[in-house]
Coordinates of C-alpha atoms and ligand atoms in Angstrom, one line a residue:
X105 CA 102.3 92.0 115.0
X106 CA 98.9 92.0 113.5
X107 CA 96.1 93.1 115.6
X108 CA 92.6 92.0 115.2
X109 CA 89.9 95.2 115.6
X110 CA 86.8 94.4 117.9
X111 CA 83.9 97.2 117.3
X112 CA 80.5 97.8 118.3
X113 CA 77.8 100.5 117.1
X114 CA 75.5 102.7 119.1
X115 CA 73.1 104.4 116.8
X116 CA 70.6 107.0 117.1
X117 CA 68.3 107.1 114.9
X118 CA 65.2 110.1 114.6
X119 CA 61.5 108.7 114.8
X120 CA 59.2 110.0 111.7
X121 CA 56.9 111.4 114.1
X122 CA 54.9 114.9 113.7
X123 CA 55.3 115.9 117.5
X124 CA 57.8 115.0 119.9
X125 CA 58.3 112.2 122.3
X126 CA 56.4 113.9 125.4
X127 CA 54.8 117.1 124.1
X128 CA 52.5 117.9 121.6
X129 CA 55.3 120.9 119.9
X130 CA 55.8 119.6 116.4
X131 CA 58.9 118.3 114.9
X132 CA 60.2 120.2 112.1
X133 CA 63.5 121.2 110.8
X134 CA 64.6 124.5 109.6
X135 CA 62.0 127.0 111.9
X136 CA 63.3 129.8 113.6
X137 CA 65.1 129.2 116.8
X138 CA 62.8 128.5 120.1
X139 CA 59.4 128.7 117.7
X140 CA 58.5 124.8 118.5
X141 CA 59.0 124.8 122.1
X142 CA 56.4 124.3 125.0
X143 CA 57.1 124.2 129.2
X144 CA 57.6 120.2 128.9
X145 CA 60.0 120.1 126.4
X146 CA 62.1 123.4 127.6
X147 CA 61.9 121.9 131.2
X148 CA 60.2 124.3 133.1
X149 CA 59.4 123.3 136.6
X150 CA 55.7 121.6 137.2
X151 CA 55.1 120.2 133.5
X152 CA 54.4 117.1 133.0
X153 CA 55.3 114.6 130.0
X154 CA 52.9 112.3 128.5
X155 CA 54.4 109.9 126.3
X156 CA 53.7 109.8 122.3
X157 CA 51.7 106.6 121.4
X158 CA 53.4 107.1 117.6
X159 CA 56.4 107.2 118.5
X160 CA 56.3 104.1 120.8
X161 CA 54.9 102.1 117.4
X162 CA 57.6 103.6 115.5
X163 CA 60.3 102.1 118.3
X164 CA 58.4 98.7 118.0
X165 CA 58.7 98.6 114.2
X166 CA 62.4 99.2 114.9
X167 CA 62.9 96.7 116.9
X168 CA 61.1 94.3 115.1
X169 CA 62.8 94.9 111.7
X170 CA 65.3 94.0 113.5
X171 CA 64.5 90.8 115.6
X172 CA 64.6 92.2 119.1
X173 CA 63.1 91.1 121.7
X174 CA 60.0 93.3 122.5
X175 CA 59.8 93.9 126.2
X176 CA 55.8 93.6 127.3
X177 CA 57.4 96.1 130.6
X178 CA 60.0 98.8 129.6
X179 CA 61.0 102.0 132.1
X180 CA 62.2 105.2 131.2
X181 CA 64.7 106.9 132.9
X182 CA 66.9 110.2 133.7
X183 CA 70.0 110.5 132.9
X184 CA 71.2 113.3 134.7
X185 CA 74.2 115.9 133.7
X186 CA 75.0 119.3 133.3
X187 CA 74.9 120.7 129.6
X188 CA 73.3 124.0 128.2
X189 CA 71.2 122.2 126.1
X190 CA 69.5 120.1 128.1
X191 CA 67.4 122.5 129.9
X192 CA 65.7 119.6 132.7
X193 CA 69.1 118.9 133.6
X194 CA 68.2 115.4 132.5
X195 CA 67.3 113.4 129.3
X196 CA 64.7 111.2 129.7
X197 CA 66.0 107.5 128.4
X198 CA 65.7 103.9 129.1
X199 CA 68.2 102.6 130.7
X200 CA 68.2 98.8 132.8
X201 CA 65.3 98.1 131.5
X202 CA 64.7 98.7 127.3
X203 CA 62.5 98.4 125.6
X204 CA 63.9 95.6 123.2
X205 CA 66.6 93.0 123.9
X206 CA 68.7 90.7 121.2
X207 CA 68.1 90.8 117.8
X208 CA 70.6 90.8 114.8
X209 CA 71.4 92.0 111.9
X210 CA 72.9 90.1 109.3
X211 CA 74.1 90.6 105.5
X212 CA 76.1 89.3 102.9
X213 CA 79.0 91.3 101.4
X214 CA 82.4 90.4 99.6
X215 CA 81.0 86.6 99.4
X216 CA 80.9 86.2 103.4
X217 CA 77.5 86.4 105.7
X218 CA 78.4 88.9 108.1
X219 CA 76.4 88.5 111.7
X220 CA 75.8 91.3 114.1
X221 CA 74.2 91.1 117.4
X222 CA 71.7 94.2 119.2
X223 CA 72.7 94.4 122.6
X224 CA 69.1 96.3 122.9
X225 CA 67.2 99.5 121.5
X226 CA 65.9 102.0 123.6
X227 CA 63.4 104.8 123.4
X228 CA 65.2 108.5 124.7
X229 CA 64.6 112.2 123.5
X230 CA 66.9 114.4 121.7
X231 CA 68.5 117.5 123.5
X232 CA 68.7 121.0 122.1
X233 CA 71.4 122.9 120.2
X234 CA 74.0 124.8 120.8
X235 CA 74.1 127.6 118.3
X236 CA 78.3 129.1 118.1
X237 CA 77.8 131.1 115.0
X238 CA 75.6 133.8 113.7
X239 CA 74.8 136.4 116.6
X240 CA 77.0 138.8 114.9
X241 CA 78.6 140.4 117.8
X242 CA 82.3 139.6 118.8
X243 CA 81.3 138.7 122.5
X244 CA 81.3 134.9 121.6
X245 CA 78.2 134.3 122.6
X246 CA 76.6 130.9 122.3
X247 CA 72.8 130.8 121.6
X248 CA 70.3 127.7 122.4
X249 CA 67.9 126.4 119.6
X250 CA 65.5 124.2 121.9
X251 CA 63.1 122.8 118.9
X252 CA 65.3 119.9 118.9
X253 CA 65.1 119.5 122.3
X254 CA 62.3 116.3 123.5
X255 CA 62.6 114.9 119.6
X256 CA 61.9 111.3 120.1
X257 CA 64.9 109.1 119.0
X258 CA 66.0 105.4 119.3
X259 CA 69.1 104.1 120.3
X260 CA 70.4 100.8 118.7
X261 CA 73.6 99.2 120.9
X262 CA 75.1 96.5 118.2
X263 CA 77.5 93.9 120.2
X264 CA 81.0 94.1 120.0
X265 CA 80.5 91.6 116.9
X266 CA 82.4 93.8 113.8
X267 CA 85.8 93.1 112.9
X268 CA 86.8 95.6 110.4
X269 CA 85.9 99.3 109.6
X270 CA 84.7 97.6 106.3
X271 CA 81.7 95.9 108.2
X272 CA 81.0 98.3 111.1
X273 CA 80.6 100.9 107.6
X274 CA 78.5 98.1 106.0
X275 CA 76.5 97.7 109.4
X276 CA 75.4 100.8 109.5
X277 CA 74.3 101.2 105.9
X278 CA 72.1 98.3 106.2
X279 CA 70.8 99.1 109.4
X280 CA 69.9 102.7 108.0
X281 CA 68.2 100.8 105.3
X282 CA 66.0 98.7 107.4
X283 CA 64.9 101.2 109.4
X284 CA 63.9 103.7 106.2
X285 CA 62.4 100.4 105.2
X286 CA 60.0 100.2 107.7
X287 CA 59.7 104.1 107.8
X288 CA 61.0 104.2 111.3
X289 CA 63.2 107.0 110.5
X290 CA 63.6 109.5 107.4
X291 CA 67.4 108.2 107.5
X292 CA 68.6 111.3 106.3
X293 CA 72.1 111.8 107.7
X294 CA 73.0 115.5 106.6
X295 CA 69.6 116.4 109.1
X296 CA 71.3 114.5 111.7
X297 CA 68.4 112.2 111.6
X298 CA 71.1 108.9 112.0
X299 CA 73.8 109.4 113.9
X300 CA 76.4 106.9 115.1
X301 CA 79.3 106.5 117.9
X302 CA 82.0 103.5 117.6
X303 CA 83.8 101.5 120.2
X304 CA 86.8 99.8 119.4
X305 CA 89.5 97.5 120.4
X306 CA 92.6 95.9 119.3
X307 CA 93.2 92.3 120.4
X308 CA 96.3 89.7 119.1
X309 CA 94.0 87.6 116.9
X310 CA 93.0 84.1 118.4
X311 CA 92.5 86.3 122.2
X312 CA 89.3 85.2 123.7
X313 CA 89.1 88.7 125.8
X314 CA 88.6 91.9 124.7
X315 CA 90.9 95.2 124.7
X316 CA 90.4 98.4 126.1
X317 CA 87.6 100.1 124.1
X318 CA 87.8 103.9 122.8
X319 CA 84.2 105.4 121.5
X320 CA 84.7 107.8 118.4
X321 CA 81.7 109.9 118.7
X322 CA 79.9 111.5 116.1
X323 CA 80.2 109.5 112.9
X324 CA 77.9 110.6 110.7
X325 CA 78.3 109.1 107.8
X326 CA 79.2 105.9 106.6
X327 CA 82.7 107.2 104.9
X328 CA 83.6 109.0 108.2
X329 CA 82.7 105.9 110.4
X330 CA 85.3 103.7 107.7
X331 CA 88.0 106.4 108.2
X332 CA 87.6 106.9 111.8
X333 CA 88.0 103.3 112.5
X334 CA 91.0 102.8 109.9
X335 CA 92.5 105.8 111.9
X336 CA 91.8 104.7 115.3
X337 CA 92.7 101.0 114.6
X338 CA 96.0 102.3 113.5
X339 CA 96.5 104.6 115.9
X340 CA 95.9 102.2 119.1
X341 CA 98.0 99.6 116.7
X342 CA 100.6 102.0 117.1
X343 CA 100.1 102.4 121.0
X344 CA 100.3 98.7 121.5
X345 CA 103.1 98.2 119.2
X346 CA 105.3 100.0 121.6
X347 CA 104.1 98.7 124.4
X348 CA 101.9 101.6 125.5
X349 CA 98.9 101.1 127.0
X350 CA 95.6 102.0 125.5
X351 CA 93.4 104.3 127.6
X352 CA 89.8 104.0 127.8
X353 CA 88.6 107.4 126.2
X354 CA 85.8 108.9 123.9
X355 CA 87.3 110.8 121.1
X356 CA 86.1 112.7 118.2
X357 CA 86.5 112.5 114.4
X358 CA 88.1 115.5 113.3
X359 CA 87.4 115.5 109.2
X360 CA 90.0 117.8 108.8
X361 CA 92.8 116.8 110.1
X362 CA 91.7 113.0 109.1
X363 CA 92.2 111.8 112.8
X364 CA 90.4 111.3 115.8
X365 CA 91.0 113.6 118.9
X366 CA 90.5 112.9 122.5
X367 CA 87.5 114.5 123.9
X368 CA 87.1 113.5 127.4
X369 CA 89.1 110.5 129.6
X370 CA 87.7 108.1 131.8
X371 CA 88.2 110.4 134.7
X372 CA 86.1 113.1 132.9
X373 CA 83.3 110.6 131.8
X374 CA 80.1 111.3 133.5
X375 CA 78.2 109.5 136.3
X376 CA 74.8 110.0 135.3
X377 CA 72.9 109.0 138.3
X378 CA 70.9 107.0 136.2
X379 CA 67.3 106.4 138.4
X380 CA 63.2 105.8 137.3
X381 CA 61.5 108.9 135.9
X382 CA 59.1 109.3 138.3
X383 CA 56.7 111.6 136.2
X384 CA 56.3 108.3 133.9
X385 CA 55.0 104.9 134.4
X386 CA 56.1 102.0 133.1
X387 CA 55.4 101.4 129.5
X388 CA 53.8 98.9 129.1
X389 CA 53.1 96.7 125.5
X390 CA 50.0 94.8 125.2
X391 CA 51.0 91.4 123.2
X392 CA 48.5 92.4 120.5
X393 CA 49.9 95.8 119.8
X394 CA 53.0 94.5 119.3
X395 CA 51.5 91.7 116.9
X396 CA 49.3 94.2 115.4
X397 CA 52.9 96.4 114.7
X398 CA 54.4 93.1 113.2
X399 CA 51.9 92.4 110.5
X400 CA 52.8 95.8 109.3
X401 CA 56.0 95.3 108.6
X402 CA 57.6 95.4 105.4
X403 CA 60.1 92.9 104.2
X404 CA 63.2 94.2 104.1
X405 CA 66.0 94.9 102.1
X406 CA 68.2 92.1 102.4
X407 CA 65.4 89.7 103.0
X408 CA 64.4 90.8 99.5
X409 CA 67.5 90.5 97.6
X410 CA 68.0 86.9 99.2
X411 CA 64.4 86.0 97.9
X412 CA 64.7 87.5 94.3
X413 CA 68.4 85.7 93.9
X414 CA 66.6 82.3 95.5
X415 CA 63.2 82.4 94.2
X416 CA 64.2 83.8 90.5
X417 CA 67.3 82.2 90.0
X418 CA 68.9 85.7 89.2
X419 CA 72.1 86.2 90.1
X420 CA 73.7 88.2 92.6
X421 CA 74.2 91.1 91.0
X422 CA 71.1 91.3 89.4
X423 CA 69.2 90.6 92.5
X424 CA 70.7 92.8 94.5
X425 CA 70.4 95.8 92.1
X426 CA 66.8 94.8 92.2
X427 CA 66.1 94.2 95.3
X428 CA 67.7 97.3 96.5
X429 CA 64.6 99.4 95.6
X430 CA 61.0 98.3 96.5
X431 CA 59.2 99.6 93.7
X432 CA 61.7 97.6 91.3
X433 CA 61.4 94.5 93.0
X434 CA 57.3 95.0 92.9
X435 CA 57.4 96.1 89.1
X436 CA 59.7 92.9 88.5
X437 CA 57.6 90.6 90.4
X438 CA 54.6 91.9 88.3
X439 CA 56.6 91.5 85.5
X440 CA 57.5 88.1 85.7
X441 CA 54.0 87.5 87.0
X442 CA 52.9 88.8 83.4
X443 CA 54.4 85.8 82.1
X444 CA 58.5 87.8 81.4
X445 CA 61.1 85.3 81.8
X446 CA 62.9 86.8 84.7
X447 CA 66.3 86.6 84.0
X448 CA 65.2 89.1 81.2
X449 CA 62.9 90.7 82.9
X450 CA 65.4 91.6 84.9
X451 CA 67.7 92.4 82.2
X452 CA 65.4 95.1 80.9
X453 CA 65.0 96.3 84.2
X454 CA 68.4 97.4 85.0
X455 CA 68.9 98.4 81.9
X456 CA 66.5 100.0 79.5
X457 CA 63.8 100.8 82.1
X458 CA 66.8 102.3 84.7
X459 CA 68.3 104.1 82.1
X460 CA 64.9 105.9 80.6
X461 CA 64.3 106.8 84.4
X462 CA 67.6 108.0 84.8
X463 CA 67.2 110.3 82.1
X464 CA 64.0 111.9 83.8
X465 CA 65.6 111.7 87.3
X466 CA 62.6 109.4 88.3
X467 CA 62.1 106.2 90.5
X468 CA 60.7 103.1 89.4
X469 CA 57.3 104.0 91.0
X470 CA 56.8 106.5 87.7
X471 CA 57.1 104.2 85.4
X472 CA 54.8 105.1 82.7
X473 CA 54.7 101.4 80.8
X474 CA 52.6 98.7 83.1
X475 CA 54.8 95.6 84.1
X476 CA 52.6 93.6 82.4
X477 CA 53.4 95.3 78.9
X478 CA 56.8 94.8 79.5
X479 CA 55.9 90.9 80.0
X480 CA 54.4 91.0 76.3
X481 CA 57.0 93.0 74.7
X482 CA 59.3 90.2 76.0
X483 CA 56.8 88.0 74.2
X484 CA 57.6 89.3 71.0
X485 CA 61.4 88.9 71.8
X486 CA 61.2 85.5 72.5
X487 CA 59.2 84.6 69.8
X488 CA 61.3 86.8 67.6
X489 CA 58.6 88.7 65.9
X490 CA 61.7 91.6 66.5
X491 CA 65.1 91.6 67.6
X492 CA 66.5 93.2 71.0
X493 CA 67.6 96.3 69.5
X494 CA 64.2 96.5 67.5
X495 CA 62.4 95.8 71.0
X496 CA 64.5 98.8 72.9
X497 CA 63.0 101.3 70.2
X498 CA 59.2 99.9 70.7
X499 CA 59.7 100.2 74.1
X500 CA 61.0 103.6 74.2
X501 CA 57.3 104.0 72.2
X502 CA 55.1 102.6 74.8
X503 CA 57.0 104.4 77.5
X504 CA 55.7 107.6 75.4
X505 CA 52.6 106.5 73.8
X506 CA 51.2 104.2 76.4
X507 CA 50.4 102.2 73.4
X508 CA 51.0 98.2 73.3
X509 CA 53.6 96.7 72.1
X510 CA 52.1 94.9 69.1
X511 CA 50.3 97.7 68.5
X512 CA 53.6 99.8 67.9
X513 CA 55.4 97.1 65.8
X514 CA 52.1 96.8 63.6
X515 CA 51.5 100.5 62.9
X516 CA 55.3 101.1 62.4
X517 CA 55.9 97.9 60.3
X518 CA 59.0 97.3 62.8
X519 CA 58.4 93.4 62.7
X520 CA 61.3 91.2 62.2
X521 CA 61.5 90.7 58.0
X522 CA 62.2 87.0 56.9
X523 CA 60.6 88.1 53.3
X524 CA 63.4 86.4 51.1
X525 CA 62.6 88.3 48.3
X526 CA 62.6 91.7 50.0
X527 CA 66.0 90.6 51.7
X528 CA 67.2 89.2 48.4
X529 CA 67.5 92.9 46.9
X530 CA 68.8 94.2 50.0
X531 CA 72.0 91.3 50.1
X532 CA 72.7 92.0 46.5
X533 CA 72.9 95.3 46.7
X534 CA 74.9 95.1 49.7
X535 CA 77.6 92.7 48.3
X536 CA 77.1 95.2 44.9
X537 CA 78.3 98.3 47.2
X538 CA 81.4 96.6 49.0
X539 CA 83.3 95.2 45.9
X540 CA 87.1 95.4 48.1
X541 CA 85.1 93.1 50.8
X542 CA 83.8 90.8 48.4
X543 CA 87.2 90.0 47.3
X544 CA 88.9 89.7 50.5
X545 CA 85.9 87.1 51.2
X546 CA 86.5 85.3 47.8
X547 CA 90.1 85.3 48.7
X548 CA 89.5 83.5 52.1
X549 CA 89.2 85.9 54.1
X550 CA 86.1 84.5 55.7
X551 CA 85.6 87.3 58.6
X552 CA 84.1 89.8 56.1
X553 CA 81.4 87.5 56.3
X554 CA 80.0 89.1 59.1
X555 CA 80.5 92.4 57.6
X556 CA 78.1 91.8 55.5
X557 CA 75.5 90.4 58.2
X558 CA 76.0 94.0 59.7
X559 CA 75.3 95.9 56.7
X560 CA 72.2 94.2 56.1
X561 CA 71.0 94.7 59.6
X562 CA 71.9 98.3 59.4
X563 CA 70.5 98.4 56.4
X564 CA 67.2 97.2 57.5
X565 CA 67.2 98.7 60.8
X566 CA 68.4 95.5 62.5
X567 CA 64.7 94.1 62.2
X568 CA 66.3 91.5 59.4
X569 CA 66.3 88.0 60.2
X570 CA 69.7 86.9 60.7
X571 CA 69.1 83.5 59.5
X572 CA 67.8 84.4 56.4
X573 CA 70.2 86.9 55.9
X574 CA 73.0 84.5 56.3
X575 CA 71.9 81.8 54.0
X576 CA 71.0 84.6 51.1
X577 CA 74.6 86.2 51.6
X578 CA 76.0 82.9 51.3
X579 CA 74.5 82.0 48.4
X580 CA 75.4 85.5 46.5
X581 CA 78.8 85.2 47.6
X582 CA 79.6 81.7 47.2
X583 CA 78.9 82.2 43.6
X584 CA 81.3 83.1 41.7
Ligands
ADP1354 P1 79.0 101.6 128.0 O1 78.1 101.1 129.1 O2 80.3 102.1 128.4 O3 78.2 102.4 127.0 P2 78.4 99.2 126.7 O4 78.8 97.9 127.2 O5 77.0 99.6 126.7 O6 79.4 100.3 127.2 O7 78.9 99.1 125.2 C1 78.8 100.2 124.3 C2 79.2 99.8 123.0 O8 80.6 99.4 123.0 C3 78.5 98.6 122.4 O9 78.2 98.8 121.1 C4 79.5 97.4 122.6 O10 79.3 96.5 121.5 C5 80.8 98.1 122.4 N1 81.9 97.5 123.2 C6 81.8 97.1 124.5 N2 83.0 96.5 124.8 C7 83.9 96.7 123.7 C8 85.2 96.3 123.5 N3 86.0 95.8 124.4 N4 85.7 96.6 122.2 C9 84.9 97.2 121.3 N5 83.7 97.5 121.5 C10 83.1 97.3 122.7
MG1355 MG1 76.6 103.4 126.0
ZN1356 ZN1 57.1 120.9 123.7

């Protein structure tokens, strides 16, 4: 039988701050072990935490991009267990009361609107590191890199709302890009600065309850979170199939070996003794800070794309190509605001502007020709002073010059030629040159007509005008 796959996201993602969430040590990446370390944040008895007002804002923001529910009273928390490199003994978290409820996140891929619920998002701090490698000695030892530990993160808790590995991989791609959006988080995954564990469950399709959950931990990247969950979908597939029972387990990705492993059962999982942090008070969110937080937010991704298809008329494609990046959205907006029809506007967008950047490895922030330019060059399209192929050379000009685009087809005579007698010589000595195609034409073989269009364009650098051309070429060839 068929089994329909239930999953759910928690995601961590790493606030931009410059210090950490309850200490002043800075947050950097790549410093020596133990050089960004203080007594709060390597837990040594007496010190005191005092909460980062920036990293709060940045937790907001999150939860605002994303339509939570800001809590006005939120409570942090310890969660207490035993692990090297946690050096309190406890992380500090939020746990029965967040700091933002609800919410959702919602997209639209393969010609579906996919909906996902937040469960809530939380403010907690990052634990150290355990270092395995690089003492050089054959003891084994393990070493403990504590400038990670007291990093301020969030945690995002999606609802068991996915239904393929397909969307919970789509999910998190466009929850990464919301909160880069909003500059919450650097996003970058190969720092660890997004990180993401998966729970999921088989059900027969139609079932109104849910199945035993497994969480695959670790699943830091959007390729490894698809292949975990095809794995572990099949694998529990497999489980039911025969009648096995699935047990309620955290297990790891091992890239590898392209499966996931158990890591610890239910009987192992911890009982954190979850109770108030008592150095702490309640954080508390005046309604005007968090309305102060929400004016700065930027629109994002998605939201832009659905605009630009909506308010353009581009398609979907185009928009979302577009709307993908900020600054090409803004320089087509401008663009269009310049007077550019937009479906070429965006044309030119994605192509000749993407493709000159492309060559320099730059973004569309660099863009050397204004928007506005752009809008005028179009001009001359549409009122076919020059062709397209004439306008991609003039443009390549301004990108270097800086000059205008009438300015470039002036000096370099690059205007479209409708000069009959100019053209005349040109068609005759075209149809003088090709004496085997003329008498294929004259012997009905009407295609080489547009043979002869093409040399003449070549022939005048495609800045003939094709109507001319084609009423002069008829005329020399029809005679006989
Ligand atoms: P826990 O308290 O064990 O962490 P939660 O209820 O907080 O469990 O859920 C953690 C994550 O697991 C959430 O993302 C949630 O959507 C997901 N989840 C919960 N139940 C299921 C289930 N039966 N199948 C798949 N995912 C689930
Ligand atoms: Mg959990
Ligand atoms: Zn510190």
């Amino acid at each position: 039988m068929r089994w329909q796959a239930v999953i759910g996201l928690e995601v961590h993602a790493q606030l931009a701050t410059a210090s950490k969430l309850f200490c002043g040590c800075a947050v950097t990446a790549g410093e020596s072990p133990n050089t960004r370390v203080c007594p709060v944040c390597l837990g040594l008895p007496g010190a005191l935490p005092v909460l980062n007002g920036g990293a709060v804002d940045l937790a907001v923001l999150a939860a605002l991009a994303l339509g939570c529910d800001v809590q006005p009273v939120s409570v942090f928390a310890r969660k207490n267990y035993f692990y090297p490199d946690l050096p309190k003994g406890y992380q500090i978290t939020q746990h029965d009361r967040p700091l933002a409820l609800g919410g959702a996140l919602e997209w639209s891929g393969a010609g579906t609107r996919v909906r996902v619920g937040i469960e809530r998002l939380h403010l907690e701090e990052d634990a150290g590191k355990s270092l395995h490698a690089g003492f050089g000695d054959e003891a084994g030892r393990t070493g403990l890199d504590f400038n990670r530990s007291g990093v301020p993160l969030v945690e995002i808790v999606t609802r068991p709302d996915l239904r393929s590995p397909a969307d919970a991989a789509a999910c998190f791609e466009r929850l990464r890009e919301a909160l880069v959006e909003v500059g919450v988080t650097t996003g970058n995954m190969e720092e660890g600065h997004l990180r993401c564990d998966a729970n999921v469950s088989l059900r027969p399709p139609g079932d109104a309850s849910f199945g035993i959950p497994v969480e695959v931990k670790n699943l830091n990247s959007f390729r490894y979170l698809r292949h975990a969950l095809e794995h572990e979908v099949a694998r529990q597939a497999a489980v039911l199939g025969g009648h096995g029972r699935v047990e309620r387990e955290t297990r790891l990705w091992d890239v590898e070996a392209g499966e996931t492993v158990p890591m610890r059962s239910k009987e192992e999982a911890h009982d954190y003794r979850f109770f108030p942090e008592p150095d702490l008070p309640p954080l508390v969110l005046a309604a005007e800070r968090v309305a102060a937080l929400r004016a700065r937010l930027a629109e994002l991704p998605e939201a832009r794309r659905q605009r630009l298809a909506a308010s353009f008329g581009l398609p979907e494609a185009l928009a979302r190509q577009i709307g993908n990046d900020r600054a090409a959205s803004a320089y087509f907006e401008a663009a269009v605001r310049g007077g550019a029809p937009p479906r070429e506007a965006a044309h030119w967008i994605t192509g000749e502007v993407a493709r000159l950047l492309n060559e320099r490895s730059e973004g569309f922030a660099s863009v050397p020709v204004q928007p506005e330019a752009l809008a005028r060059l179009l001009a001359e399209v549409e009122a076919a002073t020059i062709s397209g192929s004439v306008a991609k050379e003039v443009f390549a000009r301004m990108w270097e010059t800086g000059d205008s685009a009438a300015a470039i087809i002036a000096r370099e005579r690059l205007g479209r030629i409708d000069d009959e007698s100019r053209l005349e010589g040109i068609v005759r000595e075209v149809v003088r040159a090709n004496p085997k195609a003329v008498s294929q034409y004259r012997a009905g073989k009407r295609l080489a007509f547009g043979f002869f269009v093409g040399q003449v364009m070549k022939a005048t650098g495609g800045q003939a005008d094709p109507a001319v051309v084609t009423r002069l070429l008829a005329r020399e060839l029809d005679r006989s």
